[in-house]
């Protein structure tokens, strides 16, 4: 049995070592390594083997896990945890190894093993020495909360606010809920003030503060944070506009609407024109389309004629001319996909011109179009 495991490991480790060296290898070789590792796992699971032997294999496998450049690391760790280190004593041996030799993810596995087996002091020592990311600080804080030590939990989260790498969203949520539940409004204001100075993940806390002011009927603060939300990134501007309509007083909205729309126009032109169209305002959009020549195509705000379709009834002549211009542009680019787009446009032009009783003009312009492009064999075939 030991010999079978040893043979499988010799084959697998030779392949993994080569893959490690080059960062990848032939698929058939990698599959063979996985097959040998599966054989090893089954042999370990089906047979009770002495720790002395398992430890030898363990020590040969772990360097491949720690210095993984092959993609086998997670699979090897699963093999260790599921088939090699299975008893409490063996799992704690694994935890000691991971904590002493690893950083980051594998170190965290070790700390959680300590926690699973109630090794509180070892868990705390290991967790404290590897506080890097927001999640590390929050995990430790949750541990203290389970131990009914809110003071230390708060202390570690505050430390994470200053030192943690990564996003601060969850730390803000934690502190917000903590102060809110204790009705410590002064601390909430202090937290929000410091977040404004940091300017990191400010949208999350601003939204929380907005809801807080709303729930407490503080209109002036609610309005202030609503406008602060407009300073964020990757916003849903349509929803934000609708929120302003809904949440501001009629007087405030009328006073601020121009400013709000300017902000939306600067950040999301498509949403701006959507709002304008809903209000029956069409001239600015038409001027934009005529100026930029941006209609359907594969880019721009009028992709798939999103806006131009909605202006057909209002400005049929202008939109037809824009379709003609776009059709000519497609033809000038050549290639089948562009010709197909041009043919699709011609179908729309035909429909619109007939609906507006411009049949004779359509017939003449269509003939002129065909005459102009008669040497483009593929286009003529598509027509």
mmCIF file of C-alpha atoms in Angstrom:
data_model
loop_
_atom_site.group_PDB
_atom_site.id
_atom_site.type_symbol
_atom_site.label_atom_id
_atom_site.label_comp_id
_atom_site.label_asym_id
_atom_site.label_seq_id
_atom_site.Cartn_x
_atom_site.Cartn_y
_atom_site.Cartn_z
ATOM 1 C CA UNK A 1 0.000 0.000 0.000
ATOM 2 C CA UNK A 2 2.746 2.409 0.981
ATOM 3 C CA UNK A 3 4.648 1.455 -2.149
ATOM 4 C CA UNK A 4 1.598 2.150 -4.344
ATOM 5 C CA UNK A 5 1.163 5.583 -2.757
ATOM 6 C CA UNK A 6 4.875 6.278 -3.112
ATOM 7 C CA UNK A 7 4.858 5.290 -6.790
ATOM 8 C CA UNK A 8 1.824 7.457 -7.539
ATOM 9 C CA UNK A 9 3.415 10.395 -5.758
ATOM 10 C CA UNK A 10 6.703 9.952 -7.637
ATOM 11 C CA UNK A 11 4.853 10.157 -10.954
ATOM 12 C CA UNK A 12 2.619 13.078 -9.905
ATOM 13 C CA UNK A 13 5.378 15.092 -8.217
ATOM 14 C CA UNK A 14 7.686 14.809 -11.224
ATOM 15 C CA UNK A 15 4.951 16.259 -13.461
ATOM 16 C CA UNK A 16 3.971 18.954 -10.932
ATOM 17 C CA UNK A 17 7.584 19.997 -10.478
ATOM 18 C CA UNK A 18 7.958 20.527 -14.220
ATOM 19 C CA UNK A 19 4.640 22.363 -14.467
ATOM 20 C CA UNK A 20 5.704 24.515 -11.502
ATOM 21 C CA UNK A 21 8.884 25.435 -13.302
ATOM 22 C CA UNK A 22 7.158 26.613 -16.484
ATOM 23 C CA UNK A 23 3.813 27.739 -15.073
ATOM 24 C CA UNK A 24 1.950 25.132 -17.111
ATOM 25 C CA UNK A 25 2.377 21.970 -19.100
ATOM 26 C CA UNK A 26 0.797 19.605 -21.642
ATOM 27 C CA UNK A 27 -2.829 18.835 -20.784
ATOM 28 C CA UNK A 28 -2.310 15.072 -21.009
ATOM 29 C CA UNK A 29 0.545 15.267 -18.502
ATOM 30 C CA UNK A 30 -1.495 17.370 -16.064
ATOM 31 C CA UNK A 31 -4.404 14.921 -16.368
ATOM 32 C CA UNK A 32 -2.052 12.073 -15.594
ATOM 33 C CA UNK A 33 -0.848 13.859 -12.454
ATOM 34 C CA UNK A 34 -4.451 14.330 -11.311
ATOM 35 C CA UNK A 35 -5.146 10.639 -11.901
ATOM 36 C CA UNK A 36 -2.181 9.644 -9.728
ATOM 37 C CA UNK A 37 -3.285 12.060 -6.973
ATOM 38 C CA UNK A 38 -6.776 10.554 -7.067
ATOM 39 C CA UNK A 39 -5.250 7.084 -6.639
ATOM 40 C CA UNK A 40 -3.305 8.381 -3.647
ATOM 41 C CA UNK A 41 -6.402 9.887 -2.045
ATOM 42 C CA UNK A 42 -8.390 6.673 -2.406
ATOM 43 C CA UNK A 43 -5.544 4.578 -0.946
ATOM 44 C CA UNK A 44 -5.232 6.945 2.024
ATOM 45 C CA UNK A 45 -8.990 6.946 2.622
ATOM 46 C CA UNK A 46 -9.367 3.163 2.319
ATOM 47 C CA UNK A 47 -6.446 2.240 4.544
ATOM 48 C CA UNK A 48 -5.388 3.241 8.033
ATOM 49 C CA UNK A 49 -1.751 4.183 7.635
ATOM 50 C CA UNK A 50 0.735 5.171 10.361
ATOM 51 C CA UNK A 51 1.408 8.847 10.913
ATOM 52 C CA UNK A 52 5.133 8.377 10.351
ATOM 53 C CA UNK A 53 4.453 7.433 6.730
ATOM 54 C CA UNK A 54 1.770 10.068 6.238
ATOM 55 C CA UNK A 55 4.069 12.730 7.676
ATOM 56 C CA UNK A 56 6.742 11.839 5.110
ATOM 57 C CA UNK A 57 4.273 12.323 2.257
ATOM 58 C CA UNK A 58 2.943 15.470 3.938
ATOM 59 C CA UNK A 59 6.384 17.050 4.034
ATOM 60 C CA UNK A 60 6.946 16.266 0.370
ATOM 61 C CA UNK A 61 3.593 17.672 -0.733
ATOM 62 C CA UNK A 62 3.486 20.930 1.232
ATOM 63 C CA UNK A 63 6.366 22.721 -0.551
ATOM 64 C CA UNK A 64 4.382 22.322 -3.775
ATOM 65 C CA UNK A 65 1.397 23.938 -2.043
ATOM 66 C CA UNK A 66 3.377 26.856 -0.636
ATOM 67 C CA UNK A 67 5.300 27.624 -3.840
ATOM 68 C CA UNK A 68 2.460 26.819 -6.203
ATOM 69 C CA UNK A 69 2.974 27.957 -9.774
ATOM 70 C CA UNK A 70 1.257 24.987 -11.334
ATOM 71 C CA UNK A 71 -2.392 25.273 -10.397
ATOM 72 C CA UNK A 72 -2.181 22.060 -8.381
ATOM 73 C CA UNK A 73 -1.965 23.838 -5.014
ATOM 74 C CA UNK A 74 -5.645 23.739 -4.058
ATOM 75 C CA UNK A 75 -5.999 20.121 -5.159
ATOM 76 C CA UNK A 76 -2.967 19.116 -3.109
ATOM 77 C CA UNK A 77 -4.328 20.974 -0.068
ATOM 78 C CA UNK A 78 -7.640 19.135 -0.426
ATOM 79 C CA UNK A 79 -5.738 15.858 -0.555
ATOM 80 C CA UNK A 80 -3.891 16.777 2.649
ATOM 81 C CA UNK A 81 -7.014 17.842 4.519
ATOM 82 C CA UNK A 82 -9.342 15.108 3.285
ATOM 83 C CA UNK A 83 -7.053 12.086 3.296
ATOM 84 C CA UNK A 84 -3.705 12.702 5.031
ATOM 85 C CA UNK A 85 -4.389 14.908 8.064
ATOM 86 C CA UNK A 86 -7.733 13.593 9.269
ATOM 87 C CA UNK A 87 -7.535 13.112 13.033
ATOM 88 C CA UNK A 88 -7.613 16.037 15.443
ATOM 89 C CA UNK A 89 -3.926 15.612 16.199
ATOM 90 C CA UNK A 90 -3.069 15.502 12.503
ATOM 91 C CA UNK A 91 -5.243 18.504 11.703
ATOM 92 C CA UNK A 92 -3.562 20.540 14.442
ATOM 93 C CA UNK A 93 -0.171 19.463 13.091
ATOM 94 C CA UNK A 94 -1.311 20.825 9.711
ATOM 95 C CA UNK A 95 -2.477 24.050 11.354
ATOM 96 C CA UNK A 96 0.907 24.545 13.030
ATOM 97 C CA UNK A 97 2.663 23.999 9.719
ATOM 98 C CA UNK A 98 0.437 26.419 7.808
ATOM 99 C CA UNK A 99 0.663 29.166 10.417
ATOM 100 C CA UNK A 100 4.438 28.873 10.687
ATOM 101 C CA UNK A 101 5.188 28.601 6.964
ATOM 102 C CA UNK A 102 2.448 30.405 5.057
ATOM 103 C CA UNK A 103 0.904 33.829 4.652
ATOM 104 C CA UNK A 104 -2.513 34.838 3.434
ATOM 105 C CA UNK A 105 -5.009 32.166 2.397
ATOM 106 C CA UNK A 106 -3.234 29.058 3.679
ATOM 107 C CA UNK A 107 -2.270 30.787 6.906
ATOM 108 C CA UNK A 108 -5.963 31.550 7.398
ATOM 109 C CA UNK A 109 -6.833 27.881 6.924
ATOM 110 C CA UNK A 110 -4.501 27.115 9.794
ATOM 111 C CA UNK A 111 -6.090 29.728 12.064
ATOM 112 C CA UNK A 112 -9.569 28.333 11.373
ATOM 113 C CA UNK A 113 -8.446 24.827 12.212
ATOM 114 C CA UNK A 114 -7.348 26.146 15.615
ATOM 115 C CA UNK A 115 -10.766 27.694 16.060
ATOM 116 C CA UNK A 116 -12.568 24.512 15.010
ATOM 117 C CA UNK A 117 -10.777 22.556 17.717
ATOM 118 C CA UNK A 118 -11.175 25.217 20.399
ATOM 119 C CA UNK A 119 -7.529 26.271 20.517
ATOM 120 C CA UNK A 120 -8.437 29.852 21.378
ATOM 121 C CA UNK A 121 -5.012 31.178 22.294
ATOM 122 C CA UNK A 122 -3.364 29.671 19.245
ATOM 123 C CA UNK A 123 -6.142 31.092 17.070
ATOM 124 C CA UNK A 124 -5.703 34.582 18.504
ATOM 125 C CA UNK A 125 -1.928 34.525 18.168
ATOM 126 C CA UNK A 126 -2.119 33.302 14.569
ATOM 127 C CA UNK A 127 -4.919 35.664 13.589
ATOM 128 C CA UNK A 128 -3.247 38.729 15.095
ATOM 129 C CA UNK A 129 0.035 38.080 13.308
ATOM 130 C CA UNK A 130 -1.662 37.981 9.919
ATOM 131 C CA UNK A 131 -3.976 41.006 9.895
ATOM 132 C CA UNK A 132 -3.690 42.379 6.372
ATOM 133 C CA UNK A 133 -7.051 42.687 4.650
ATOM 134 C CA UNK A 134 -10.408 44.040 5.748
ATOM 135 C CA UNK A 135 -11.744 40.488 6.014
ATOM 136 C CA UNK A 136 -8.961 39.578 8.475
ATOM 137 C CA UNK A 137 -9.918 42.365 10.868
ATOM 138 C CA UNK A 138 -13.620 41.612 10.578
ATOM 139 C CA UNK A 139 -13.086 37.909 11.213
ATOM 140 C CA UNK A 140 -11.229 38.705 14.419
ATOM 141 C CA UNK A 141 -13.928 41.182 15.414
ATOM 142 C CA UNK A 142 -16.608 38.524 14.927
ATOM 143 C CA UNK A 143 -14.611 36.191 17.135
ATOM 144 C CA UNK A 144 -14.551 38.784 19.921
ATOM 145 C CA UNK A 145 -18.283 39.375 19.513
ATOM 146 C CA UNK A 146 -18.957 35.661 19.950
ATOM 147 C CA UNK A 147 -16.886 35.878 23.110
ATOM 148 C CA UNK A 148 -19.200 38.733 24.247
ATOM 149 C CA UNK A 149 -16.320 41.190 24.104
ATOM 150 C CA UNK A 150 -17.775 44.103 22.158
ATOM 151 C CA UNK A 151 -15.045 46.458 23.331
ATOM 152 C CA UNK A 152 -12.251 44.451 21.723
ATOM 153 C CA UNK A 153 -14.378 43.827 18.623
ATOM 154 C CA UNK A 154 -14.858 47.570 18.161
ATOM 155 C CA UNK A 155 -11.185 48.210 18.825
ATOM 156 C CA UNK A 156 -10.047 45.757 16.133
ATOM 157 C CA UNK A 157 -12.506 47.127 13.557
ATOM 158 C CA UNK A 158 -11.288 50.665 14.199
ATOM 159 C CA UNK A 159 -7.737 49.405 13.748
ATOM 160 C CA UNK A 160 -8.805 47.832 10.454
ATOM 161 C CA UNK A 161 -10.248 51.156 9.344
ATOM 162 C CA UNK A 162 -6.776 52.664 9.625
ATOM 163 C CA UNK A 163 -4.598 49.763 8.516
ATOM 164 C CA UNK A 164 -6.518 47.228 6.408
ATOM 165 C CA UNK A 165 -5.763 46.731 2.742
ATOM 166 C CA UNK A 166 -8.713 46.520 0.364
ATOM 167 C CA UNK A 167 -12.169 48.028 0.381
ATOM 168 C CA UNK A 168 -13.669 49.554 3.506
ATOM 169 C CA UNK A 169 -17.329 48.871 2.705
ATOM 170 C CA UNK A 170 -17.825 46.131 5.284
ATOM 171 C CA UNK A 171 -15.913 48.003 7.977
ATOM 172 C CA UNK A 172 -18.158 51.017 7.398
ATOM 173 C CA UNK A 173 -21.221 48.783 7.649
ATOM 174 C CA UNK A 174 -19.972 47.264 10.894
ATOM 175 C CA UNK A 175 -19.247 50.611 12.529
ATOM 176 C CA UNK A 176 -22.446 52.172 11.228
ATOM 177 C CA UNK A 177 -24.603 49.371 12.679
ATOM 178 C CA UNK A 178 -22.664 49.451 15.932
ATOM 179 C CA UNK A 179 -23.196 53.168 16.510
ATOM 180 C CA UNK A 180 -26.726 53.185 15.131
ATOM 181 C CA UNK A 181 -27.867 50.364 17.441
ATOM 182 C CA UNK A 182 -26.466 52.265 20.392
ATOM 183 C CA UNK A 183 -27.991 55.558 19.217
ATOM 184 C CA UNK A 184 -24.549 57.193 19.218
ATOM 185 C CA UNK A 185 -25.283 59.850 16.623
ATOM 186 C CA UNK A 186 -22.176 61.874 17.449
ATOM 187 C CA UNK A 187 -20.013 58.841 16.623
ATOM 188 C CA UNK A 188 -21.912 58.297 13.377
ATOM 189 C CA UNK A 189 -21.256 61.890 12.361
ATOM 190 C CA UNK A 190 -17.612 61.535 13.314
ATOM 191 C CA UNK A 191 -17.312 58.353 11.254
ATOM 192 C CA UNK A 192 -18.922 59.984 8.234
ATOM 193 C CA UNK A 193 -16.696 63.034 8.511
ATOM 194 C CA UNK A 194 -13.567 60.873 8.565
ATOM 195 C CA UNK A 195 -14.870 58.838 5.594
ATOM 196 C CA UNK A 196 -15.262 62.023 3.569
ATOM 197 C CA UNK A 197 -11.613 62.828 4.199
ATOM 198 C CA UNK A 198 -10.534 59.330 3.141
ATOM 199 C CA UNK A 199 -12.723 59.363 0.008
ATOM 200 C CA UNK A 200 -12.517 55.570 -0.133
ATOM 201 C CA UNK A 201 -15.772 53.622 -0.598
ATOM 202 C CA UNK A 202 -17.585 56.767 0.470
ATOM 203 C CA UNK A 203 -20.731 55.807 -1.482
ATOM 204 C CA UNK A 204 -21.474 52.919 0.894
ATOM 205 C CA UNK A 205 -21.413 54.999 4.051
ATOM 206 C CA UNK A 206 -23.187 57.903 2.360
ATOM 207 C CA UNK A 207 -26.056 55.589 1.422
ATOM 208 C CA UNK A 208 -26.231 54.259 4.975
ATOM 209 C CA UNK A 209 -26.249 57.761 6.393
ATOM 210 C CA UNK A 210 -28.901 58.819 3.896
ATOM 211 C CA UNK A 211 -31.190 56.008 5.055
ATOM 212 C CA UNK A 212 -30.424 56.866 8.676
ATOM 213 C CA UNK A 213 -31.418 60.513 8.238
ATOM 214 C CA UNK A 214 -34.505 59.481 6.317
ATOM 215 C CA UNK A 215 -35.627 57.082 9.052
ATOM 216 C CA UNK A 216 -35.097 59.778 11.674
ATOM 217 C CA UNK A 217 -36.935 62.484 9.748
ATOM 218 C CA UNK A 218 -33.893 64.724 9.356
ATOM 219 C CA UNK A 219 -34.761 66.297 5.990
ATOM 220 C CA UNK A 220 -31.868 68.759 5.752
ATOM 221 C CA UNK A 221 -29.274 66.035 6.381
ATOM 222 C CA UNK A 222 -31.087 63.645 4.075
ATOM 223 C CA UNK A 223 -30.966 66.235 1.306
ATOM 224 C CA UNK A 224 -27.278 66.889 1.940
ATOM 225 C CA UNK A 225 -26.341 63.211 1.705
ATOM 226 C CA UNK A 226 -28.534 62.746 -1.353
ATOM 227 C CA UNK A 227 -26.451 65.352 -3.168
ATOM 228 C CA UNK A 228 -23.268 63.736 -1.826
ATOM 229 C CA UNK A 229 -24.326 60.477 -3.493
ATOM 230 C CA UNK A 230 -23.995 62.246 -6.822
ATOM 231 C CA UNK A 231 -20.261 62.558 -6.265
ATOM 232 C CA UNK A 232 -19.812 58.781 -6.407
ATOM 233 C CA UNK A 233 -18.707 56.506 -9.224
ATOM 234 C CA UNK A 234 -20.602 53.838 -11.191
ATOM 235 C CA UNK A 235 -23.971 55.218 -10.165
ATOM 236 C CA UNK A 236 -27.400 54.326 -11.448
ATOM 237 C CA UNK A 237 -28.196 57.881 -12.442
ATOM 238 C CA UNK A 238 -31.783 57.164 -13.443
ATOM 239 C CA UNK A 239 -32.605 55.754 -10.010
ATOM 240 C CA UNK A 240 -30.785 58.624 -8.351
ATOM 241 C CA UNK A 241 -32.812 61.147 -10.358
ATOM 242 C CA UNK A 242 -36.043 59.353 -9.475
ATOM 243 C CA UNK A 243 -35.020 59.389 -5.834
ATOM 244 C CA UNK A 244 -34.527 63.153 -6.001
ATOM 245 C CA UNK A 245 -38.007 63.542 -7.514
ATOM 246 C CA UNK A 246 -39.474 61.363 -4.796
ATOM 247 C CA UNK A 247 -37.553 62.504 -1.727
ATOM 248 C CA UNK A 248 -37.012 66.214 -2.199
ATOM 249 C CA UNK A 249 -39.745 68.715 -1.581
ATOM 250 C CA UNK A 250 -41.318 70.132 -4.726
ATOM 251 C CA UNK A 251 -39.687 73.486 -4.047
ATOM 252 C CA UNK A 252 -36.215 72.004 -3.526
ATOM 253 C CA UNK A 253 -36.463 69.774 -6.579
ATOM 254 C CA UNK A 254 -37.492 72.647 -8.838
ATOM 255 C CA UNK A 255 -34.603 74.700 -7.486
ATOM 256 C CA UNK A 256 -32.030 71.919 -7.898
ATOM 257 C CA UNK A 257 -33.239 70.104 -11.016
ATOM 258 C CA UNK A 258 -31.016 72.028 -13.443
ATOM 259 C CA UNK A 259 -27.950 71.233 -11.337
ATOM 260 C CA UNK A 260 -28.999 67.570 -11.038
ATOM 261 C CA UNK A 261 -29.497 67.230 -14.781
ATOM 262 C CA UNK A 262 -26.145 68.885 -15.494
ATOM 263 C CA UNK A 263 -24.505 66.312 -13.241
ATOM 264 C CA UNK A 264 -26.280 63.457 -15.006
ATOM 265 C CA UNK A 265 -25.446 64.857 -18.447
ATOM 266 C CA UNK A 266 -21.775 65.029 -17.539
ATOM 267 C CA UNK A 267 -21.661 61.461 -16.229
ATOM 268 C CA UNK A 268 -24.280 59.520 -18.182
ATOM 269 C CA UNK A 269 -25.453 61.104 -21.415
ATOM 270 C CA UNK A 270 -27.781 58.251 -22.290
ATOM 271 C CA UNK A 271 -29.693 58.560 -19.019
ATOM 272 C CA UNK A 272 -29.819 62.342 -19.450
ATOM 273 C CA UNK A 273 -31.525 62.039 -22.831
ATOM 274 C CA UNK A 274 -33.839 59.330 -21.477
ATOM 275 C CA UNK A 275 -35.038 61.776 -18.838
ATOM 276 C CA UNK A 276 -35.392 64.590 -21.353
ATOM 277 C CA UNK A 277 -37.477 62.407 -23.669
ATOM 278 C CA UNK A 278 -39.762 61.397 -20.807
ATOM 279 C CA UNK A 279 -40.357 65.106 -20.262
ATOM 280 C CA UNK A 280 -41.175 65.580 -23.952
ATOM 281 C CA UNK A 281 -37.934 67.450 -24.716
ATOM 282 C CA UNK A 282 -36.491 66.236 -28.023
ATOM 283 C CA UNK A 283 -34.598 69.079 -29.733
ATOM 284 C CA UNK A 284 -31.328 68.704 -27.842
ATOM 285 C CA UNK A 285 -31.182 64.981 -28.587
ATOM 286 C CA UNK A 286 -31.826 65.549 -32.294
ATOM 287 C CA UNK A 287 -29.111 68.194 -32.404
ATOM 288 C CA UNK A 288 -26.706 65.797 -30.693
ATOM 289 C CA UNK A 289 -27.418 62.997 -33.175
ATOM 290 C CA UNK A 290 -27.041 65.346 -36.137
ATOM 291 C CA UNK A 291 -23.833 66.835 -34.786
ATOM 292 C CA UNK A 292 -22.128 63.568 -33.918
ATOM 293 C CA UNK A 293 -23.594 61.451 -36.689
ATOM 294 C CA UNK A 294 -23.891 58.800 -33.997
ATOM 295 C CA UNK A 295 -26.831 56.559 -34.642
ATOM 296 C CA UNK A 296 -26.983 52.762 -34.466
ATOM 297 C CA UNK A 297 -23.658 51.196 -35.117
ATOM 298 C CA UNK A 298 -21.643 49.372 -32.554
ATOM 299 C CA UNK A 299 -20.930 52.222 -30.145
ATOM 300 C CA UNK A 300 -22.323 55.481 -28.837
ATOM 301 C CA UNK A 301 -25.545 56.259 -27.040
ATOM 302 C CA UNK A 302 -27.756 55.351 -30.012
ATOM 303 C CA UNK A 303 -26.675 51.732 -30.248
ATOM 304 C CA UNK A 304 -29.294 49.729 -32.169
ATOM 305 C CA UNK A 305 -31.026 53.078 -32.819
ATOM 306 C CA UNK A 306 -32.212 53.249 -29.232
ATOM 307 C CA UNK A 307 -32.949 56.985 -29.442
ATOM 308 C CA UNK A 308 -33.436 57.560 -33.150
ATOM 309 C CA UNK A 309 -36.366 55.108 -33.190
ATOM 310 C CA UNK A 310 -38.072 57.266 -30.576
ATOM 311 C CA UNK A 311 -37.656 60.394 -32.710
ATOM 312 C CA UNK A 312 -39.056 58.885 -35.918
ATOM 313 C CA UNK A 313 -42.562 60.279 -35.462
ATOM 314 C CA UNK A 314 -41.407 63.675 -34.227
ATOM 315 C CA UNK A 315 -38.677 64.369 -36.803
ATOM 316 C CA UNK A 316 -39.211 61.888 -39.641
ATOM 317 C CA UNK A 317 -37.239 63.851 -42.242
ATOM 318 C CA UNK A 318 -34.228 64.404 -39.981
ATOM 319 C CA UNK A 319 -34.125 60.800 -38.871
ATOM 320 C CA UNK A 320 -34.459 59.463 -42.422
ATOM 321 C CA UNK A 321 -31.503 61.610 -43.472
ATOM 322 C CA UNK A 322 -29.484 60.324 -40.544
ATOM 323 C CA UNK A 323 -30.293 56.760 -41.623
ATOM 324 C CA UNK A 324 -29.101 57.560 -45.150
ATOM 325 C CA UNK A 325 -25.861 59.008 -43.788
ATOM 326 C CA UNK A 326 -25.270 55.980 -41.613
ATOM 327 C CA UNK A 327 -26.017 53.652 -44.511
ATOM 328 C CA UNK A 328 -23.408 55.375 -46.662
ATOM 329 C CA UNK A 329 -20.927 55.106 -43.834
ATOM 330 C CA UNK A 330 -21.517 51.365 -43.479
ATOM 331 C CA UNK A 331 -21.026 50.852 -47.208
ATOM 332 C CA UNK A 332 -17.767 52.818 -47.168
ATOM 333 C CA UNK A 333 -16.371 50.462 -44.525
ATOM 334 C CA UNK A 334 -16.846 47.395 -46.691
ATOM 335 C CA UNK A 335 -17.079 43.806 -45.369
ATOM 336 C CA UNK A 336 -20.164 41.644 -45.115
ATOM 337 C CA UNK A 337 -21.292 42.684 -41.628
ATOM 338 C CA UNK A 338 -21.260 46.367 -42.614
ATOM 339 C CA UNK A 339 -23.149 45.680 -45.829
ATOM 340 C CA UNK A 340 -25.722 43.726 -43.831
ATOM 341 C CA UNK A 341 -26.150 46.690 -41.477
ATOM 342 C CA UNK A 342 -26.597 48.985 -44.489
ATOM 343 C CA UNK A 343 -29.269 46.699 -45.942
ATOM 344 C CA UNK A 344 -31.055 46.673 -42.580
ATOM 345 C CA UNK A 345 -31.026 50.472 -42.574
ATOM 346 C CA UNK A 346 -32.470 50.584 -46.071
ATOM 347 C CA UNK A 347 -35.428 48.523 -44.909
ATOM 348 C CA UNK A 348 -36.086 51.084 -42.156
ATOM 349 C CA UNK A 349 -35.682 53.978 -44.597
ATOM 350 C CA UNK A 350 -38.107 52.343 -47.006
ATOM 351 C CA UNK A 351 -40.713 51.883 -44.312
ATOM 352 C CA UNK A 352 -40.390 55.438 -42.983
ATOM 353 C CA UNK A 353 -40.479 57.082 -46.386
ATOM 354 C CA UNK A 354 -43.577 55.117 -47.399
ATOM 355 C CA UNK A 355 -45.277 55.930 -44.083
ATOM 356 C CA UNK A 356 -44.647 59.606 -44.781
ATOM 357 C CA UNK A 357 -45.793 59.337 -48.425
ATOM 358 C CA UNK A 358 -42.351 59.893 -49.893
ATOM 359 C CA UNK A 359 -42.585 56.808 -52.146
ATOM 360 C CA UNK A 360 -41.319 58.461 -55.314
ATOM 361 C CA UNK A 361 -38.364 59.993 -53.531
ATOM 362 C CA UNK A 362 -37.579 56.579 -52.037
ATOM 363 C CA UNK A 363 -37.625 54.876 -55.433
ATOM 364 C CA UNK A 364 -35.322 57.464 -56.948
ATOM 365 C CA UNK A 365 -32.842 57.547 -54.075
ATOM 366 C CA UNK A 366 -32.770 53.765 -53.845
ATOM 367 C CA UNK A 367 -31.998 53.499 -57.559
ATOM 368 C CA UNK A 368 -29.294 56.144 -57.200
ATOM 369 C CA UNK A 369 -27.839 54.196 -54.286
ATOM 370 C CA UNK A 370 -27.706 50.985 -56.302
ATOM 371 C CA UNK A 371 -26.181 52.739 -59.301
ATOM 372 C CA UNK A 372 -23.495 54.344 -57.146
ATOM 373 C CA UNK A 373 -22.531 51.017 -55.565
ATOM 374 C CA UNK A 374 -23.131 48.639 -58.470
ATOM 375 C CA UNK A 375 -19.519 47.440 -58.490
ATOM 376 C CA UNK A 376 -19.800 46.200 -54.921
ATOM 377 C CA UNK A 377 -20.828 42.661 -55.842
ATOM 378 C CA UNK A 378 -21.437 41.410 -52.280
ATOM 379 C CA UNK A 379 -23.604 44.421 -51.431
ATOM 380 C CA UNK A 380 -25.671 43.911 -54.599
ATOM 381 C CA UNK A 381 -26.199 40.254 -53.674
ATOM 382 C CA UNK A 382 -27.455 41.242 -50.197
ATOM 383 C CA UNK A 383 -29.852 43.787 -51.697
#
